[in-house]
């Protein structure tokens, strides 16, 4: 459980972080909260020779309302999202999902950017970002580019963030007063989700549905949304929750159990979020 030897550099600015990434290429890794990267290094699943610490950069810890959206700096702690009055009022689904992550110590260190770039389909916030149709803003040597959350998550632990890029912002729609629900089934109080479900009433009154831990990527349950759109009642629509997904089998449950759980939790979440009423 001891990582391979590495050098540590604290970036003095975002530009400095980009310069260091350019200088060290695929030998370098950004360090944010370290709650995913350091365990991977201890298991020797990752062995970067340089860690570039971006955890103290104020330019990554901004939170700005902008044109009907919230722009969240990638360096915000998960606890910042949980406690921010603006996030709680404008995007309560995101605040609720943040509050469900790990324990208070994890949330106080781990960042929203870290959980997004790590790309674990069992993580809660990525599924919420897919549900919200969030936009991810990346900065690299060639400037900035924007990707939808659906484009960003490529495969298990794989995202579209390049080795020479920094995720700088996450843009989510402000949806004050819209109904939502977040259901997370876990065996013990601070476990990761066996399955999770996020439901958000959109600005035009439809319901978007995202699933945690039901596929190699955070999963948008489009068949549920299509069924609701064509007038299906909640139980019937929720029956489509696992359609097209590829739930994993592990010690917490096999894929058939997860598929069933997804249907049950989706029905509950849709009802809470006022779908079909
Ligand atoms: C005990 C424990 C319990 C947990 N429980 C949960 C849970 O219930 N639900 C859940 O969703 N998660 C859970 N987590 C995971 C935790 O939320 C993630 O470890 C964390 O979000 C990763 O963020 P970080 O800031 O620590 O990232 P780091 O570990 O620092 O980095 C992760 C990866 O992202 C890259 N990276 C980080 N920031 C950027 C950036 N801005 N731009 C580009 N690349 C970047 C790093 O290079 C690295 O590859 C748990 C973790 C622990 C240790």
Short mmCIF file of C-alpha atoms and ligand atoms in Angstrom, two decimals:
data_model
loop_
_atom_site.label_atom_id
_atom_site.label_comp_id
_atom_site.label_asym_id
_atom_site.label_seq_id
_atom_site.Cartn_x
_atom_site.Cartn_y
_atom_site.Cartn_z
CA UNK A 1 0.00 0.00 0.00
CA UNK A 2 2.96 2.31 -0.62
CA UNK A 3 2.94 4.24 -3.89
CA UNK A 4 5.86 4.28 -6.29
CA UNK A 5 8.19 7.25 -5.83
CA UNK A 6 6.98 10.54 -7.29
CA UNK A 7 7.79 14.24 -7.33
CA UNK A 8 5.30 16.79 -6.03
CA UNK A 9 4.82 20.28 -7.45
CA UNK A 10 2.20 22.76 -6.27
CA UNK A 11 1.00 24.73 -9.30
CA UNK A 12 0.99 28.46 -8.61
CA UNK A 13 -1.77 29.18 -11.14
CA UNK A 14 -3.87 27.47 -13.78
CA UNK A 15 -1.37 28.56 -16.43
CA UNK A 16 1.44 27.06 -14.34
CA UNK A 17 -0.50 23.77 -14.07
CA UNK A 18 -0.92 23.67 -17.86
CA UNK A 19 2.77 24.42 -18.33
CA UNK A 20 3.75 21.61 -15.96
CA UNK A 21 1.44 19.17 -17.75
CA UNK A 22 3.03 20.17 -21.06
CA UNK A 23 6.52 19.77 -19.63
CA UNK A 24 6.01 16.31 -18.10
CA UNK A 25 3.54 14.79 -20.61
CA UNK A 26 2.02 11.47 -19.62
CA UNK A 27 4.37 11.19 -16.62
CA UNK A 28 2.32 13.83 -14.78
CA UNK A 29 -1.06 13.69 -13.06
CA UNK A 30 -3.10 16.50 -11.57
CA UNK A 31 -3.78 16.16 -7.86
CA UNK A 32 -7.02 17.69 -6.57
CA UNK A 33 -8.52 16.12 -3.41
CA UNK A 34 -6.42 12.99 -3.93
CA UNK A 35 -9.25 10.74 -2.74
CA UNK A 36 -9.28 8.66 -5.93
CA UNK A 37 -5.77 9.18 -7.27
CA UNK A 38 -3.82 8.41 -4.08
CA UNK A 39 -5.61 5.06 -3.47
CA UNK A 40 -4.94 4.14 -7.12
CA UNK A 41 -1.26 4.99 -6.59
CA UNK A 42 -1.14 2.95 -3.38
CA UNK A 43 -2.55 -0.05 -5.25
CA UNK A 44 0.02 0.67 -8.00
CA UNK A 45 -2.79 1.00 -10.54
CA UNK A 46 -1.33 4.44 -11.32
CA UNK A 47 2.31 5.44 -11.04
CA UNK A 48 2.76 9.05 -12.19
CA UNK A 49 6.26 10.32 -11.62
CA UNK A 50 5.04 13.89 -11.02
CA UNK A 51 1.97 15.09 -9.14
CA UNK A 52 0.84 18.62 -10.03
CA UNK A 53 -1.23 19.91 -7.12
CA UNK A 54 -4.12 22.14 -8.22
CA UNK A 55 -6.07 21.88 -4.98
CA UNK A 56 -5.26 25.39 -3.76
CA UNK A 57 -5.90 27.38 -6.94
CA UNK A 58 -8.53 30.05 -6.20
CA UNK A 59 -9.38 30.36 -9.91
CA UNK A 60 -10.76 26.79 -9.80
CA UNK A 61 -12.96 27.42 -6.76
CA UNK A 62 -15.39 29.92 -8.24
CA UNK A 63 -19.18 29.63 -8.28
CA UNK A 64 -20.93 32.05 -10.63
CA UNK A 65 -24.54 32.38 -11.74
CA UNK A 66 -24.57 33.18 -15.46
CA UNK A 67 -27.45 33.46 -17.92
CA UNK A 68 -29.80 30.92 -16.33
CA UNK A 69 -26.93 28.61 -15.40
CA UNK A 70 -24.46 28.05 -12.57
CA UNK A 71 -20.79 27.89 -13.47
CA UNK A 72 -19.00 25.70 -10.93
CA UNK A 73 -15.21 25.80 -10.65
CA UNK A 74 -13.78 22.29 -10.92
CA UNK A 75 -11.82 22.79 -7.71
CA UNK A 76 -14.92 23.29 -5.55
CA UNK A 77 -15.08 20.69 -2.82
CA UNK A 78 -18.04 18.34 -2.84
CA UNK A 79 -18.92 19.82 0.55
CA UNK A 80 -19.05 23.29 -1.09
CA UNK A 81 -21.81 22.00 -3.38
CA UNK A 82 -23.60 20.38 -0.48
CA UNK A 83 -23.60 23.55 1.64
CA UNK A 84 -23.80 26.39 -0.92
CA UNK A 85 -27.12 28.25 -0.51
CA UNK A 86 -26.97 29.09 -4.25
CA UNK A 87 -26.56 25.47 -5.32
CA UNK A 88 -29.22 24.33 -2.84
CA UNK A 89 -31.68 26.83 -4.21
CA UNK A 90 -30.85 26.71 -7.94
CA UNK A 91 -29.83 23.06 -8.45
CA UNK A 92 -31.04 21.18 -5.35
CA UNK A 93 -30.57 17.79 -7.06
CA UNK A 94 -26.83 18.46 -7.25
CA UNK A 95 -26.65 19.57 -3.60
CA UNK A 96 -28.50 16.42 -2.51
CA UNK A 97 -26.24 14.12 -4.51
CA UNK A 98 -23.19 15.92 -3.09
CA UNK A 99 -24.50 15.40 0.45
CA UNK A 100 -24.70 11.65 -0.21
CA UNK A 101 -21.03 11.24 -1.17
CA UNK A 102 -18.91 9.28 1.32
CA UNK A 103 -18.53 10.92 4.71
CA UNK A 104 -17.90 14.52 5.75
CA UNK A 105 -14.11 14.14 5.61
CA UNK A 106 -14.26 12.79 2.05
CA UNK A 107 -16.59 15.59 0.97
CA UNK A 108 -14.35 18.22 2.58
CA UNK A 109 -11.33 17.19 0.45
CA UNK A 110 -12.73 15.64 -2.74
CA UNK A 111 -13.50 18.02 -5.58
CA UNK A 112 -16.23 18.08 -8.17
CA UNK A 113 -13.57 18.13 -10.91
CA UNK A 114 -11.84 15.09 -9.45
CA UNK A 115 -14.98 12.99 -9.31
CA UNK A 116 -15.85 14.00 -12.87
CA UNK A 117 -12.43 13.34 -14.44
CA UNK A 118 -11.93 10.11 -12.51
CA UNK A 119 -14.98 8.87 -14.44
CA UNK A 120 -16.18 6.19 -12.05
CA UNK A 121 -19.73 5.14 -13.05
CA UNK A 122 -20.41 4.31 -9.38
CA UNK A 123 -19.91 7.98 -8.44
CA UNK A 124 -22.99 10.07 -7.72
CA UNK A 125 -22.24 13.50 -9.17
CA UNK A 126 -21.35 12.36 -12.72
CA UNK A 127 -24.80 10.74 -13.10
CA UNK A 128 -26.41 13.97 -11.92
CA UNK A 129 -24.40 15.97 -14.49
CA UNK A 130 -25.56 13.63 -17.26
CA UNK A 131 -29.15 14.07 -16.03
CA UNK A 132 -28.80 17.86 -16.02
CA UNK A 133 -27.21 17.97 -19.50
CA UNK A 134 -24.25 19.76 -17.94
CA UNK A 135 -21.40 21.22 -20.00
CA UNK A 136 -17.75 20.55 -19.09
CA UNK A 137 -15.22 23.28 -19.88
CA UNK A 138 -11.66 22.05 -20.51
CA UNK A 139 -8.57 24.18 -20.90
CA UNK A 140 -5.49 22.92 -22.73
CA UNK A 141 -2.55 24.25 -24.74
CA UNK A 142 -4.84 25.08 -27.66
CA UNK A 143 -7.30 27.03 -25.51
CA UNK A 144 -10.74 26.10 -24.19
CA UNK A 145 -13.23 23.57 -25.44
CA UNK A 146 -16.66 22.57 -24.19
CA UNK A 147 -18.17 19.10 -24.11
CA UNK A 148 -21.58 17.87 -23.04
CA UNK A 149 -21.56 15.47 -20.09
CA UNK A 150 -22.82 12.77 -22.48
CA UNK A 151 -19.74 13.27 -24.69
CA UNK A 152 -17.34 13.60 -21.78
CA UNK A 153 -17.83 10.17 -20.16
CA UNK A 154 -16.31 7.67 -22.59
CA UNK A 155 -15.96 4.35 -20.75
CA UNK A 156 -15.21 2.86 -17.34
CA UNK A 157 -12.72 5.27 -15.63
CA UNK A 158 -12.21 6.94 -19.01
CA UNK A 159 -13.19 10.47 -19.96
CA UNK A 160 -12.53 12.82 -22.86
CA UNK A 161 -10.20 14.99 -20.73
CA UNK A 162 -6.80 15.00 -22.44
CA UNK A 163 -3.55 14.41 -20.55
CA UNK A 164 -2.58 18.02 -21.24
CA UNK A 165 -5.95 19.49 -20.22
CA UNK A 166 -7.48 20.78 -17.00
CA UNK A 167 -11.21 20.63 -16.37
CA UNK A 168 -11.90 24.21 -15.30
CA UNK A 169 -15.67 24.58 -15.05
CA UNK A 170 -18.89 22.64 -14.98
CA UNK A 171 -21.95 24.49 -16.24
CA UNK A 172 -25.37 23.32 -15.02
CA UNK A 173 -28.81 24.80 -15.67
CA UNK A 174 -30.38 26.71 -12.77
CA UNK A 175 -33.74 25.08 -12.10
CA UNK A 176 -35.15 26.72 -8.96
CA UNK A 177 -38.61 25.47 -8.04
CA UNK A 178 -38.46 22.49 -10.42
CA UNK A 179 -39.08 19.10 -8.84
CA UNK A 180 -36.33 16.54 -8.46
CA UNK A 181 -35.38 13.40 -6.56
CA UNK A 182 -32.20 11.52 -5.72
CA UNK A 183 -32.39 7.91 -4.56
CA UNK A 184 -29.27 6.04 -3.50
CA UNK A 185 -29.43 2.43 -2.33
CA UNK A 186 -26.41 1.29 -0.31
CA UNK A 187 -25.79 -1.48 2.15
CA UNK A 188 -24.21 0.69 4.87
CA UNK A 189 -24.66 4.39 5.57
CA UNK A 190 -21.50 5.70 3.88
CA UNK A 191 -21.13 3.11 1.14
CA UNK A 192 -21.00 3.88 -2.54
CA UNK A 193 -24.31 3.37 -4.34
CA UNK A 194 -25.27 -0.17 -5.26
CA UNK A 195 -27.58 1.75 -7.61
CA UNK A 196 -28.56 5.41 -7.61
CA UNK A 197 -31.23 7.35 -9.50
CA UNK A 198 -31.39 11.08 -10.25
CA UNK A 199 -34.58 12.63 -11.60
CA UNK A 200 -34.90 16.29 -12.60
CA UNK A 201 -37.96 18.12 -13.88
CA UNK A 202 -36.68 20.19 -16.78
CA UNK A 203 -37.53 23.80 -17.63
CA UNK A 204 -40.18 22.56 -20.10
CA UNK A 205 -41.80 20.26 -17.53
CA UNK A 206 -40.40 16.94 -18.74
CA UNK A 207 -38.38 14.56 -16.53
CA UNK A 208 -34.74 13.64 -17.11
CA UNK A 209 -33.48 10.43 -15.49
CA UNK A 210 -29.88 9.38 -14.77
CA UNK A 211 -28.55 6.22 -13.14
CA UNK A 212 -25.52 5.56 -10.93
CA UNK A 213 -23.61 2.26 -11.25
CA UNK A 214 -25.76 0.77 -14.00
CA UNK A 215 -23.30 0.89 -16.93
CA UNK A 216 -19.61 1.56 -17.64
CA UNK A 217 -20.48 5.28 -17.73
CA UNK A 218 -22.96 7.42 -15.80
CA UNK A 219 -26.16 6.42 -17.54
CA UNK A 220 -29.04 8.44 -18.98
CA UNK A 221 -32.19 6.33 -18.83
CA UNK A 222 -33.67 7.62 -22.10
CA UNK A 223 -36.21 4.76 -22.48
CA UNK A 224 -37.85 5.91 -19.21
CA UNK A 225 -37.98 9.49 -20.48
CA UNK A 226 -39.42 8.37 -23.85
CA UNK A 227 -42.09 6.30 -22.10
CA UNK A 228 -43.15 9.25 -19.93
CA UNK A 229 -43.24 11.49 -23.00
CA UNK A 230 -45.58 9.09 -24.74
CA UNK A 231 -47.94 9.13 -21.77
CA UNK A 232 -46.89 6.05 -19.78
CA UNK A 233 -47.72 6.03 -16.08
CA UNK A 234 -44.83 5.99 -13.60
CA UNK A 235 -44.77 2.20 -12.92
CA UNK A 236 -44.73 1.42 -16.63
CA UNK A 237 -42.08 4.04 -17.44
CA UNK A 238 -39.87 2.90 -14.54
CA UNK A 239 -40.02 -0.63 -15.91
CA UNK A 240 -37.75 0.61 -18.72
CA UNK A 241 -35.01 1.80 -16.30
CA UNK A 242 -32.47 -0.93 -17.07
CA UNK A 243 -33.18 -1.00 -20.82
CA UNK A 244 -29.91 -0.64 -22.74
CA UNK A 245 -27.86 -0.42 -19.52
CA UNK A 246 -25.16 -2.92 -18.55
CA UNK A 247 -25.26 -3.19 -14.77
CA UNK A 248 -22.15 -4.75 -13.22
CA UNK A 249 -22.14 -7.80 -10.97
CA UNK A 250 -20.08 -7.61 -7.79
CA UNK A 251 -20.23 -8.45 -4.09
CA UNK A 252 -23.00 -5.88 -3.57
CA UNK A 253 -25.33 -7.46 -6.11
CA UNK A 254 -25.49 -9.13 -9.49
CA UNK A 255 -26.68 -7.39 -12.61
CA UNK A 256 -30.24 -8.80 -12.42
CA UNK A 257 -30.57 -7.50 -8.86
CA UNK A 258 -29.28 -4.08 -9.94
CA UNK A 259 -31.71 -4.00 -12.87
CA UNK A 260 -34.59 -4.69 -10.49
CA UNK A 261 -33.31 -2.11 -8.01
CA UNK A 262 -33.07 0.50 -10.77
CA UNK A 263 -36.73 -0.04 -11.64
CA UNK A 264 -37.89 0.21 -8.03
CA UNK A 265 -35.79 3.32 -7.28
CA UNK A 266 -36.76 4.99 -10.54
CA UNK A 267 -40.47 4.56 -9.76
CA UNK A 268 -39.90 6.08 -6.32
CA UNK A 269 -37.84 8.99 -7.66
CA UNK A 270 -40.27 9.74 -10.49
CA UNK A 271 -43.15 9.85 -8.02
CA UNK A 272 -41.24 12.20 -5.71
CA UNK A 273 -40.37 14.44 -8.65
CA UNK A 274 -44.01 14.65 -9.71
CA UNK A 275 -43.73 12.73 -12.98
CA UNK A 276 -47.00 11.50 -14.44
CA UNK A 277 -49.10 13.71 -12.13
C1 LIG B 1 -13.81 6.60 1.72
C2 LIG B 1 -14.33 7.16 0.42
C3 LIG B 1 -15.70 7.11 0.17
C4 LIG B 1 -16.21 7.61 -1.02
N1 LIG B 1 -17.56 7.56 -1.25
C5 LIG B 1 -18.06 8.06 -2.40
C6 LIG B 1 -19.46 8.04 -2.66
O1 LIG B 1 -20.28 7.59 -1.86
N2 LIG B 1 -19.89 8.56 -3.84
C7 LIG B 1 -19.05 9.10 -4.75
O2 LIG B 1 -19.49 9.56 -5.78
N3 LIG B 1 -17.72 9.14 -4.52
C8 LIG B 1 -17.22 8.64 -3.37
N4 LIG B 1 -15.88 8.69 -3.14
C9 LIG B 1 -15.01 9.18 -4.19
C10 LIG B 1 -14.68 10.61 -4.03
O3 LIG B 1 -15.80 11.42 -4.20
C11 LIG B 1 -13.67 10.81 -5.15
O4 LIG B 1 -12.50 10.17 -4.72
C12 LIG B 1 -13.39 12.17 -5.41
O5 LIG B 1 -14.54 12.81 -5.86
C13 LIG B 1 -12.29 12.38 -6.43
O6 LIG B 1 -12.02 13.73 -6.32
P1 LIG B 1 -10.62 14.24 -5.87
O7 LIG B 1 -10.70 15.72 -5.85
O8 LIG B 1 -10.20 13.54 -4.65
O9 LIG B 1 -9.77 13.76 -7.14
P2 LIG B 1 -8.28 13.24 -7.22
O10 LIG B 1 -8.18 11.91 -6.56
O11 LIG B 1 -7.32 14.28 -6.81
O12 LIG B 1 -8.18 13.07 -8.82
C14 LIG B 1 -8.94 12.09 -9.49
C15 LIG B 1 -8.54 12.13 -10.98
O13 LIG B 1 -9.01 13.32 -11.58
C16 LIG B 1 -7.92 14.08 -12.12
N5 LIG B 1 -8.27 15.47 -11.89
C17 LIG B 1 -8.65 16.03 -10.72
N6 LIG B 1 -9.04 17.30 -10.91
C18 LIG B 1 -8.88 17.54 -12.25
C19 LIG B 1 -9.14 18.70 -13.07
N7 LIG B 1 -9.65 19.84 -12.57
N8 LIG B 1 -8.88 18.59 -14.39
C20 LIG B 1 -8.39 17.44 -14.93
N9 LIG B 1 -8.14 16.34 -14.18
C21 LIG B 1 -8.39 16.39 -12.87
C22 LIG B 1 -6.69 13.59 -11.39
O14 LIG B 1 -5.52 13.76 -12.15
C23 LIG B 1 -7.03 12.13 -11.19
O15 LIG B 1 -6.79 11.41 -12.38
C24 LIG B 1 -15.34 8.18 -1.97
C25 LIG B 1 -13.95 8.23 -1.72
C26 LIG B 1 -13.45 7.73 -0.53
C27 LIG B 1 -11.97 7.81 -0.29
#
